């Protein structure tokens, strides 16, 4: 089944404790992105990747890191999480010459 | 930069009736795509319908259709014969052409919470 998976789905952590949210797709898509969703703001892009070893900032990159060492994986790293990073996070992917993005199921992160 | 605006934070409709959700956007691009996504309580993002800007014909998917007014930069979603399962948050989204860095980002509106009442 073609899909985008994220882990964990739920995470409660404390300020300053490094964490990684994994994202994996099995569709051989070139483009991958991370978004965060906050009430009244819709979804905003954090980082994106156009292919292996090619990443760039989105609209709200502060406090986040990403890497793209393999085509299928695009982890989101919070090296020192803060309460303002409490949010719902989505990973998405798409093929280079197509417009439809496929979203993962979301990760609910709470930083205390 | 592109912006997408959904001016209706909440809407409600009776089952079997028709409802229209509004979306306006601002861009100087000529080649772009517009989308409506549905987010039910499960929080999954589900693509409802898509429209290519260069196509004048409005997209339709079963009970869902759009009214795409390119000159007015308007992209409304009409849901006919509303069902209880249509209760969800609906997001309007914009994406520039698919090639290069310009096609990397979906720009979303704030969302409209739709409730279908029995």
PDB file of C-alpha atoms in Angstrom:
ATOM      1  CA  UNK A   1       0.000   0.000   0.000  1.00  0.00           C
ATOM      2  CA  UNK A   2       1.343   3.429  -0.982  1.00  0.00           C
ATOM      3  CA  UNK A   3       1.706   5.490   2.140  1.00  0.00           C
ATOM      4  CA  UNK A   4       3.574   8.019   4.243  1.00  0.00           C
ATOM      5  CA  UNK A   5       4.265   6.886   7.798  1.00  0.00           C
ATOM      6  CA  UNK A   6       5.247   8.954  10.808  1.00  0.00           C
ATOM      7  CA  UNK A   7       6.473   7.929  14.229  1.00  0.00           C
ATOM      8  CA  UNK A   8       5.633   8.494  16.945  1.00  0.00           C
ATOM      9  CA  UNK A   9       1.995   9.494  16.539  1.00  0.00           C
ATOM     10  CA  UNK A  10       1.875  11.093  19.979  1.00  0.00           C
ATOM     11  CA  UNK A  11       4.707  12.457  22.068  1.00  0.00           C
ATOM     12  CA  UNK A  12       4.855  14.355  25.334  1.00  0.00           C
ATOM     13  CA  UNK A  13       8.271  15.649  26.282  1.00  0.00           C
ATOM     14  CA  UNK A  14       9.974  18.324  28.361  1.00  0.00           C
ATOM     15  CA  UNK A  15      11.766  21.483  27.365  1.00  0.00           C
ATOM     16  CA  UNK A  16      15.280  20.896  26.082  1.00  0.00           C
ATOM     17  CA  UNK A  17      15.108  17.128  25.571  1.00  0.00           C
ATOM     18  CA  UNK A  18      16.183  16.337  22.008  1.00  0.00           C
ATOM     19  CA  UNK A  19      13.714  14.392  19.918  1.00  0.00           C
ATOM     20  CA  UNK A  20      13.299  13.062  16.399  1.00  0.00           C
ATOM     21  CA  UNK A  21      10.092  12.474  14.496  1.00  0.00           C
ATOM     22  CA  UNK A  22      10.562  10.012  11.672  1.00  0.00           C
ATOM     23  CA  UNK A  23       8.888  10.128   8.275  1.00  0.00           C
ATOM     24  CA  UNK A  24       9.064   7.448   5.623  1.00  0.00           C
ATOM     25  CA  UNK A  25       7.382   7.038   2.215  1.00  0.00           C
ATOM     26  CA  UNK A  26       7.285   3.974  -0.024  1.00  0.00           C
ATOM     27  CA  UNK A  27       6.371   5.691  -3.295  1.00  0.00           C
ATOM     28  CA  UNK A  28       9.875   6.716  -4.422  1.00  0.00           C
ATOM     29  CA  UNK A  29       8.848  10.378  -4.256  1.00  0.00           C
ATOM     30  CA  UNK A  30      11.480  13.035  -4.774  1.00  0.00           C
ATOM     31  CA  UNK A  31       9.835  15.836  -2.793  1.00  0.00           C
ATOM     32  CA  UNK A  32       9.235  15.628   0.936  1.00  0.00           C
ATOM     33  CA  UNK A  33       8.088  18.306   3.357  1.00  0.00           C
ATOM     34  CA  UNK A  34       7.306  18.926   6.995  1.00  0.00           C
ATOM     35  CA  UNK A  35       4.388  21.085   8.103  1.00  0.00           C
ATOM     36  CA  UNK A  36       3.078  22.174  11.456  1.00  0.00           C
ATOM     37  CA  UNK A  37      -0.583  22.847  12.118  1.00  0.00           C
ATOM     38  CA  UNK A  38      -1.718  25.373  14.697  1.00  0.00           C
ATOM     39  CA  UNK A  39      -5.266  26.591  15.415  1.00  0.00           C
ATOM     40  CA  UNK A  40      -6.257  29.535  13.258  1.00  0.00           C
ATOM     41  CA  UNK A  41      -3.055  29.343  11.213  1.00  0.00           C
ATOM     42  CA  UNK A  42      -3.641  26.348   8.987  1.00  0.00           C
ATOM     43  CA  UNK A  43      -0.562  24.338   8.033  1.00  0.00           C
ATOM     44  CA  UNK A  44       2.789  26.011   7.577  1.00  0.00           C
ATOM     45  CA  UNK A  45       5.845  24.487   5.945  1.00  0.00           C
ATOM     46  CA  UNK A  46       8.883  23.960   8.164  1.00  0.00           C
ATOM     47  CA  UNK A  47      11.423  22.386   5.785  1.00  0.00           C
ATOM     48  CA  UNK A  48      11.365  20.652   2.458  1.00  0.00           C
ATOM     49  CA  UNK A  49      13.614  18.404   0.402  1.00  0.00           C
ATOM     50  CA  UNK A  50      13.739  18.063  -3.357  1.00  0.00           C
ATOM     51  CA  UNK A  51      15.862  14.922  -3.273  1.00  0.00           C
ATOM     52  CA  UNK A  52      18.605  13.124  -1.341  1.00  0.00           C
ATOM     53  CA  UNK A  53      20.985  15.588   0.348  1.00  0.00           C
ATOM     54  CA  UNK A  54      18.930  18.571  -0.930  1.00  0.00           C
ATOM     55  CA  UNK A  55      17.008  20.394   1.782  1.00  0.00           C
ATOM     56  CA  UNK A  56      15.865  23.964   2.344  1.00  0.00           C
ATOM     57  CA  UNK A  57      13.917  26.104   4.780  1.00  0.00           C
ATOM     58  CA  UNK A  58      10.223  26.643   4.576  1.00  0.00           C
ATOM     59  CA  UNK A  59       8.216  29.362   6.276  1.00  0.00           C
ATOM     60  CA  UNK A  60       8.890  28.472   9.934  1.00  0.00           C
ATOM     61  CA  UNK A  61      12.264  26.667  10.205  1.00  0.00           C
ATOM     62  CA  UNK A  62      13.513  28.121  13.514  1.00  0.00           C
ATOM     63  CA  UNK A  63      14.194  25.437  16.119  1.00  0.00           C
ATOM     64  CA  UNK A  64      14.078  22.540  13.663  1.00  0.00           C
ATOM     65  CA  UNK A  65      16.566  20.491  11.659  1.00  0.00           C
ATOM     66  CA  UNK A  66      16.103  17.908   8.938  1.00  0.00           C
ATOM     67  CA  UNK A  67      18.197  15.487   6.937  1.00  0.00           C
ATOM     68  CA  UNK A  68      17.651  13.471   3.767  1.00  0.00           C
ATOM     69  CA  UNK A  69      20.238  10.715   3.590  1.00  0.00           C
ATOM     70  CA  UNK A  70      17.909   8.243   1.905  1.00  0.00           C
ATOM     71  CA  UNK A  71      15.165   8.978  -0.582  1.00  0.00           C
ATOM     72  CA  UNK A  72      12.454   7.343   1.484  1.00  0.00           C
ATOM     73  CA  UNK A  73      13.217   8.983   4.857  1.00  0.00           C
ATOM     74  CA  UNK A  74      12.987  12.588   6.018  1.00  0.00           C
ATOM     75  CA  UNK A  75      13.319  12.900   9.812  1.00  0.00           C
ATOM     76  CA  UNK A  76      12.462  16.090  11.707  1.00  0.00           C
ATOM     77  CA  UNK A  77      14.819  16.895  14.574  1.00  0.00           C
ATOM     78  CA  UNK A  78      14.111  19.189  17.506  1.00  0.00           C
ATOM     79  CA  UNK A  79      17.426  19.560  19.290  1.00  0.00           C
ATOM     80  CA  UNK A  80      16.100  21.668  22.176  1.00  0.00           C
ATOM     81  CA  UNK A  81      12.311  21.644  22.108  1.00  0.00           C
ATOM     82  CA  UNK A  82      10.396  24.550  23.638  1.00  0.00           C
ATOM     83  CA  UNK A  83       6.705  24.880  24.561  1.00  0.00           C
ATOM     84  CA  UNK A  84       6.002  26.987  21.452  1.00  0.00           C
ATOM     85  CA  UNK A  85       6.791  23.902  19.380  1.00  0.00           C
ATOM     86  CA  UNK A  86       3.757  22.144  20.798  1.00  0.00           C
ATOM     87  CA  UNK A  87       1.800  21.429  17.636  1.00  0.00           C
ATOM     88  CA  UNK A  88       0.484  18.856  15.188  1.00  0.00           C
ATOM     89  CA  UNK A  89       3.129  17.887  12.668  1.00  0.00           C
ATOM     90  CA  UNK A  90       2.621  16.440   9.194  1.00  0.00           C
ATOM     91  CA  UNK A  91       5.058  14.929   6.759  1.00  0.00           C
ATOM     92  CA  UNK A  92       4.130  14.976   3.065  1.00  0.00           C
ATOM     93  CA  UNK A  93       5.631  13.735  -0.175  1.00  0.00           C
ATOM     94  CA  UNK A  94       5.029  14.015  -3.909  1.00  0.00           C
ATOM     95  CA  UNK A  95       6.522  12.987  -7.210  1.00  0.00           C
ATOM     96  CA  UNK A  96       8.656  15.659  -8.900  1.00  0.00           C
ATOM     97  CA  UNK A  97       6.387  16.315 -11.904  1.00  0.00           C
ATOM     98  CA  UNK A  98       3.056  15.830 -10.196  1.00  0.00           C
ATOM     99  CA  UNK A  99       1.063  18.200  -8.020  1.00  0.00           C
ATOM    100  CA  UNK A 100      -0.653  15.855  -5.582  1.00  0.00           C
ATOM    101  CA  UNK A 101       0.918  15.600  -2.144  1.00  0.00           C
ATOM    102  CA  UNK A 102       0.446  12.602   0.118  1.00  0.00           C
ATOM    103  CA  UNK A 103       0.273  13.275   3.817  1.00  0.00           C
ATOM    104  CA  UNK A 104       1.284  11.157   6.770  1.00  0.00           C
ATOM    105  CA  UNK A 105      -1.138  10.598   9.659  1.00  0.00           C
ATOM    106  CA  UNK A 106       0.305  13.387  11.810  1.00  0.00           C
ATOM    107  CA  UNK A 107       2.290  13.540  15.045  1.00  0.00           C
ATOM    108  CA  UNK A 108       0.828  15.322  18.062  1.00  0.00           C
ATOM    109  CA  UNK A 109       3.736  16.823  20.018  1.00  0.00           C
ATOM    110  CA  UNK A 110       3.407  18.420  23.436  1.00  0.00           C
ATOM    111  CA  UNK A 111       6.414  20.146  25.006  1.00  0.00           C
ATOM    112  CA  UNK A 112       6.033  20.860  28.720  1.00  0.00           C
TER     113      UNK A 112
ATOM    114  CA  UNK B   1       4.537  35.489  -1.459  1.00  0.00           C
ATOM    115  CA  UNK B   2       1.256  33.735  -1.853  1.00  0.00           C
ATOM    116  CA  UNK B   3      -1.568  34.059   0.655  1.00  0.00           C
ATOM    117  CA  UNK B   4      -4.729  32.034   1.059  1.00  0.00           C
ATOM    118  CA  UNK B   5      -7.704  33.317   3.041  1.00  0.00           C
ATOM    119  CA  UNK B   6     -10.722  31.429   4.327  1.00  0.00           C
ATOM    120  CA  UNK B   7     -13.056  33.982   5.866  1.00  0.00           C
ATOM    121  CA  UNK B   8     -15.505  31.509   7.445  1.00  0.00           C
ATOM    122  CA  UNK B   9     -14.007  29.904  10.576  1.00  0.00           C
ATOM    123  CA  UNK B  10     -17.149  27.832  11.162  1.00  0.00           C
ATOM    124  CA  UNK B  11     -20.157  26.775   9.140  1.00  0.00           C
ATOM    125  CA  UNK B  12     -23.040  24.402   9.634  1.00  0.00           C
ATOM    126  CA  UNK B  13     -25.506  22.756   7.289  1.00  0.00           C
ATOM    127  CA  UNK B  14     -28.406  20.352   7.551  1.00  0.00           C
ATOM    128  CA  UNK B  15     -27.975  16.866   6.243  1.00  0.00           C
ATOM    129  CA  UNK B  16     -28.880  16.559   2.531  1.00  0.00           C
ATOM    130  CA  UNK B  17     -28.560  20.296   1.938  1.00  0.00           C
ATOM    131  CA  UNK B  18     -25.893  22.169  -0.030  1.00  0.00           C
ATOM    132  CA  UNK B  19     -23.152  24.305   1.468  1.00  0.00           C
ATOM    133  CA  UNK B  20     -20.440  26.478  -0.068  1.00  0.00           C
ATOM    134  CA  UNK B  21     -17.082  27.186   1.561  1.00  0.00           C
ATOM    135  CA  UNK B  22     -15.205  30.285   0.455  1.00  0.00           C
ATOM    136  CA  UNK B  23     -11.520  30.717  -0.352  1.00  0.00           C
ATOM    137  CA  UNK B  24      -9.605  33.601  -1.865  1.00  0.00           C
ATOM    138  CA  UNK B  25      -5.924  33.725  -2.715  1.00  0.00           C
ATOM    139  CA  UNK B  26      -3.359  36.216  -3.828  1.00  0.00           C
ATOM    140  CA  UNK B  27      -0.582  35.462  -6.294  1.00  0.00           C
ATOM    141  CA  UNK B  28       1.233  36.926  -9.262  1.00  0.00           C
ATOM    142  CA  UNK B  29       1.871  33.479 -10.719  1.00  0.00           C
ATOM    143  CA  UNK B  30       0.134  32.289 -13.874  1.00  0.00           C
ATOM    144  CA  UNK B  31       0.794  28.563 -13.417  1.00  0.00           C
ATOM    145  CA  UNK B  32      -0.459  27.100 -10.166  1.00  0.00           C
ATOM    146  CA  UNK B  33      -2.707  24.554  -8.541  1.00  0.00           C
ATOM    147  CA  UNK B  34      -5.481  24.878  -5.996  1.00  0.00           C
ATOM    148  CA  UNK B  35      -6.717  22.225  -3.605  1.00  0.00           C
ATOM    149  CA  UNK B  36      -9.328  21.534  -0.993  1.00  0.00           C
ATOM    150  CA  UNK B  37      -8.319  19.194   1.820  1.00  0.00           C
ATOM    151  CA  UNK B  38     -10.611  17.636   4.389  1.00  0.00           C
ATOM    152  CA  UNK B  39      -9.436  16.933   7.938  1.00  0.00           C
ATOM    153  CA  UNK B  40     -11.871  14.807   9.936  1.00  0.00           C
ATOM    154  CA  UNK B  41     -11.489  14.236  13.698  1.00  0.00           C
ATOM    155  CA  UNK B  42      -8.885  11.544  12.923  1.00  0.00           C
ATOM    156  CA  UNK B  43      -6.689  14.484  11.773  1.00  0.00           C
ATOM    157  CA  UNK B  44      -5.775  12.737   8.521  1.00  0.00           C
ATOM    158  CA  UNK B  45      -5.368  15.168   5.608  1.00  0.00           C
ATOM    159  CA  UNK B  46      -7.576  13.960   2.759  1.00  0.00           C
ATOM    160  CA  UNK B  47      -7.491  15.521  -0.695  1.00  0.00           C
ATOM    161  CA  UNK B  48     -11.034  16.383  -1.743  1.00  0.00           C
ATOM    162  CA  UNK B  49     -10.542  18.109  -5.080  1.00  0.00           C
ATOM    163  CA  UNK B  50      -7.880  19.848  -7.134  1.00  0.00           C
ATOM    164  CA  UNK B  51      -7.903  22.485  -9.857  1.00  0.00           C
ATOM    165  CA  UNK B  52      -5.231  23.404 -12.361  1.00  0.00           C
ATOM    166  CA  UNK B  53      -5.180  27.147 -12.954  1.00  0.00           C
ATOM    167  CA  UNK B  54      -4.838  26.888 -16.714  1.00  0.00           C
ATOM    168  CA  UNK B  55      -8.019  24.841 -16.987  1.00  0.00           C
ATOM    169  CA  UNK B  56     -11.129  26.977 -17.194  1.00  0.00           C
ATOM    170  CA  UNK B  57     -13.506  24.111 -16.486  1.00  0.00           C
ATOM    171  CA  UNK B  58     -14.404  23.758 -12.834  1.00  0.00           C
ATOM    172  CA  UNK B  59     -13.335  20.483 -11.225  1.00  0.00           C
ATOM    173  CA  UNK B  60     -15.933  18.082  -9.833  1.00  0.00           C
ATOM    174  CA  UNK B  61     -15.628  14.940  -7.713  1.00  0.00           C
ATOM    175  CA  UNK B  62     -18.978  13.302  -7.036  1.00  0.00           C
ATOM    176  CA  UNK B  63     -20.794  15.579  -4.548  1.00  0.00           C
ATOM    177  CA  UNK B  64     -17.921  18.057  -4.429  1.00  0.00           C
ATOM    178  CA  UNK B  65     -17.393  20.799  -6.979  1.00  0.00           C
ATOM    179  CA  UNK B  66     -15.516  24.062  -7.154  1.00  0.00           C
ATOM    180  CA  UNK B  67     -16.246  27.500  -8.512  1.00  0.00           C
ATOM    181  CA  UNK B  68     -12.890  28.714  -9.794  1.00  0.00           C
ATOM    182  CA  UNK B  69     -12.849  32.404 -10.673  1.00  0.00           C
ATOM    183  CA  UNK B  70      -9.291  33.072 -11.799  1.00  0.00           C
ATOM    184  CA  UNK B  71      -9.623  36.819 -12.359  1.00  0.00           C
ATOM    185  CA  UNK B  72     -11.211  37.281  -8.947  1.00  0.00           C
ATOM    186  CA  UNK B  73      -8.738  34.819  -7.367  1.00  0.00           C
ATOM    187  CA  UNK B  74     -11.555  32.913  -5.791  1.00  0.00           C
ATOM    188  CA  UNK B  75     -11.844  29.143  -5.297  1.00  0.00           C
ATOM    189  CA  UNK B  76     -14.991  28.082  -3.445  1.00  0.00           C
ATOM    190  CA  UNK B  77     -16.015  24.505  -2.616  1.00  0.00           C
ATOM    191  CA  UNK B  78     -19.617  23.366  -2.970  1.00  0.00           C
ATOM    192  CA  UNK B  79     -20.760  20.244  -1.166  1.00  0.00           C
ATOM    193  CA  UNK B  80     -24.074  18.885  -2.401  1.00  0.00           C
ATOM    194  CA  UNK B  81     -26.316  16.478  -0.519  1.00  0.00           C
ATOM    195  CA  UNK B  82     -24.296  16.967   2.673  1.00  0.00           C
ATOM    196  CA  UNK B  83     -23.694  13.868   4.782  1.00  0.00           C
ATOM    197  CA  UNK B  84     -22.810  13.461   8.437  1.00  0.00           C
ATOM    198  CA  UNK B  85     -19.406  12.136   7.375  1.00  0.00           C
ATOM    199  CA  UNK B  86     -18.646  15.484   5.744  1.00  0.00           C
ATOM    200  CA  UNK B  87     -18.233  16.997   9.212  1.00  0.00           C
ATOM    201  CA  UNK B  88     -14.585  18.077   9.261  1.00  0.00           C
ATOM    202  CA  UNK B  89     -12.160  20.958   9.005  1.00  0.00           C
ATOM    203  CA  UNK B  90     -11.684  22.006   5.381  1.00  0.00           C
ATOM    204  CA  UNK B  91      -8.517  23.666   4.165  1.00  0.00           C
ATOM    205  CA  UNK B  92      -7.989  25.534   0.923  1.00  0.00           C
ATOM    206  CA  UNK B  93      -4.415  25.340  -0.383  1.00  0.00           C
ATOM    207  CA  UNK B  94      -2.282  26.835  -3.157  1.00  0.00           C
ATOM    208  CA  UNK B  95       0.831  25.534  -4.889  1.00  0.00           C
ATOM    209  CA  UNK B  96       2.931  27.101  -7.603  1.00  0.00           C
ATOM    210  CA  UNK B  97       4.037  25.071 -10.637  1.00  0.00           C
ATOM    211  CA  UNK B  98       5.459  21.627  -9.948  1.00  0.00           C
ATOM    212  CA  UNK B  99       9.003  22.198 -11.150  1.00  0.00           C
ATOM    213  CA  UNK B 100      11.968  23.347  -9.098  1.00  0.00           C
ATOM    214  CA  UNK B 101      11.846  24.983  -5.696  1.00  0.00           C
ATOM    215  CA  UNK B 102       8.678  26.877  -6.541  1.00  0.00           C
ATOM    216  CA  UNK B 103       6.683  23.687  -6.400  1.00  0.00           C
ATOM    217  CA  UNK B 104       7.847  22.622  -3.001  1.00  0.00           C
ATOM    218  CA  UNK B 105       5.285  24.321  -0.829  1.00  0.00           C
ATOM    219  CA  UNK B 106       1.575  24.160  -0.196  1.00  0.00           C
ATOM    220  CA  UNK B 107       0.257  27.427   1.223  1.00  0.00           C
ATOM    221  CA  UNK B 108      -2.827  26.797   3.348  1.00  0.00           C
ATOM    222  CA  UNK B 109      -5.724  28.913   4.480  1.00  0.00           C
ATOM    223  CA  UNK B 110      -6.813  29.059   8.106  1.00  0.00           C
ATOM    224  CA  UNK B 111      -9.460  26.401   7.695  1.00  0.00           C
ATOM    225  CA  UNK B 112     -13.263  26.237   7.941  1.00  0.00           C
ATOM    226  CA  UNK B 113     -14.882  23.901  10.465  1.00  0.00           C
ATOM    227  CA  UNK B 114     -17.964  22.410   8.831  1.00  0.00           C
ATOM    228  CA  UNK B 115     -20.613  20.683  10.897  1.00  0.00           C
ATOM    229  CA  UNK B 116     -23.351  18.669   9.233  1.00  0.00           C
ATOM    230  CA  UNK B 117     -26.408  18.413  11.465  1.00  0.00           C
ATOM    231  CA  UNK B 118     -28.860  15.499  11.311  1.00  0.00           C
TER     232      UNK B 118
END
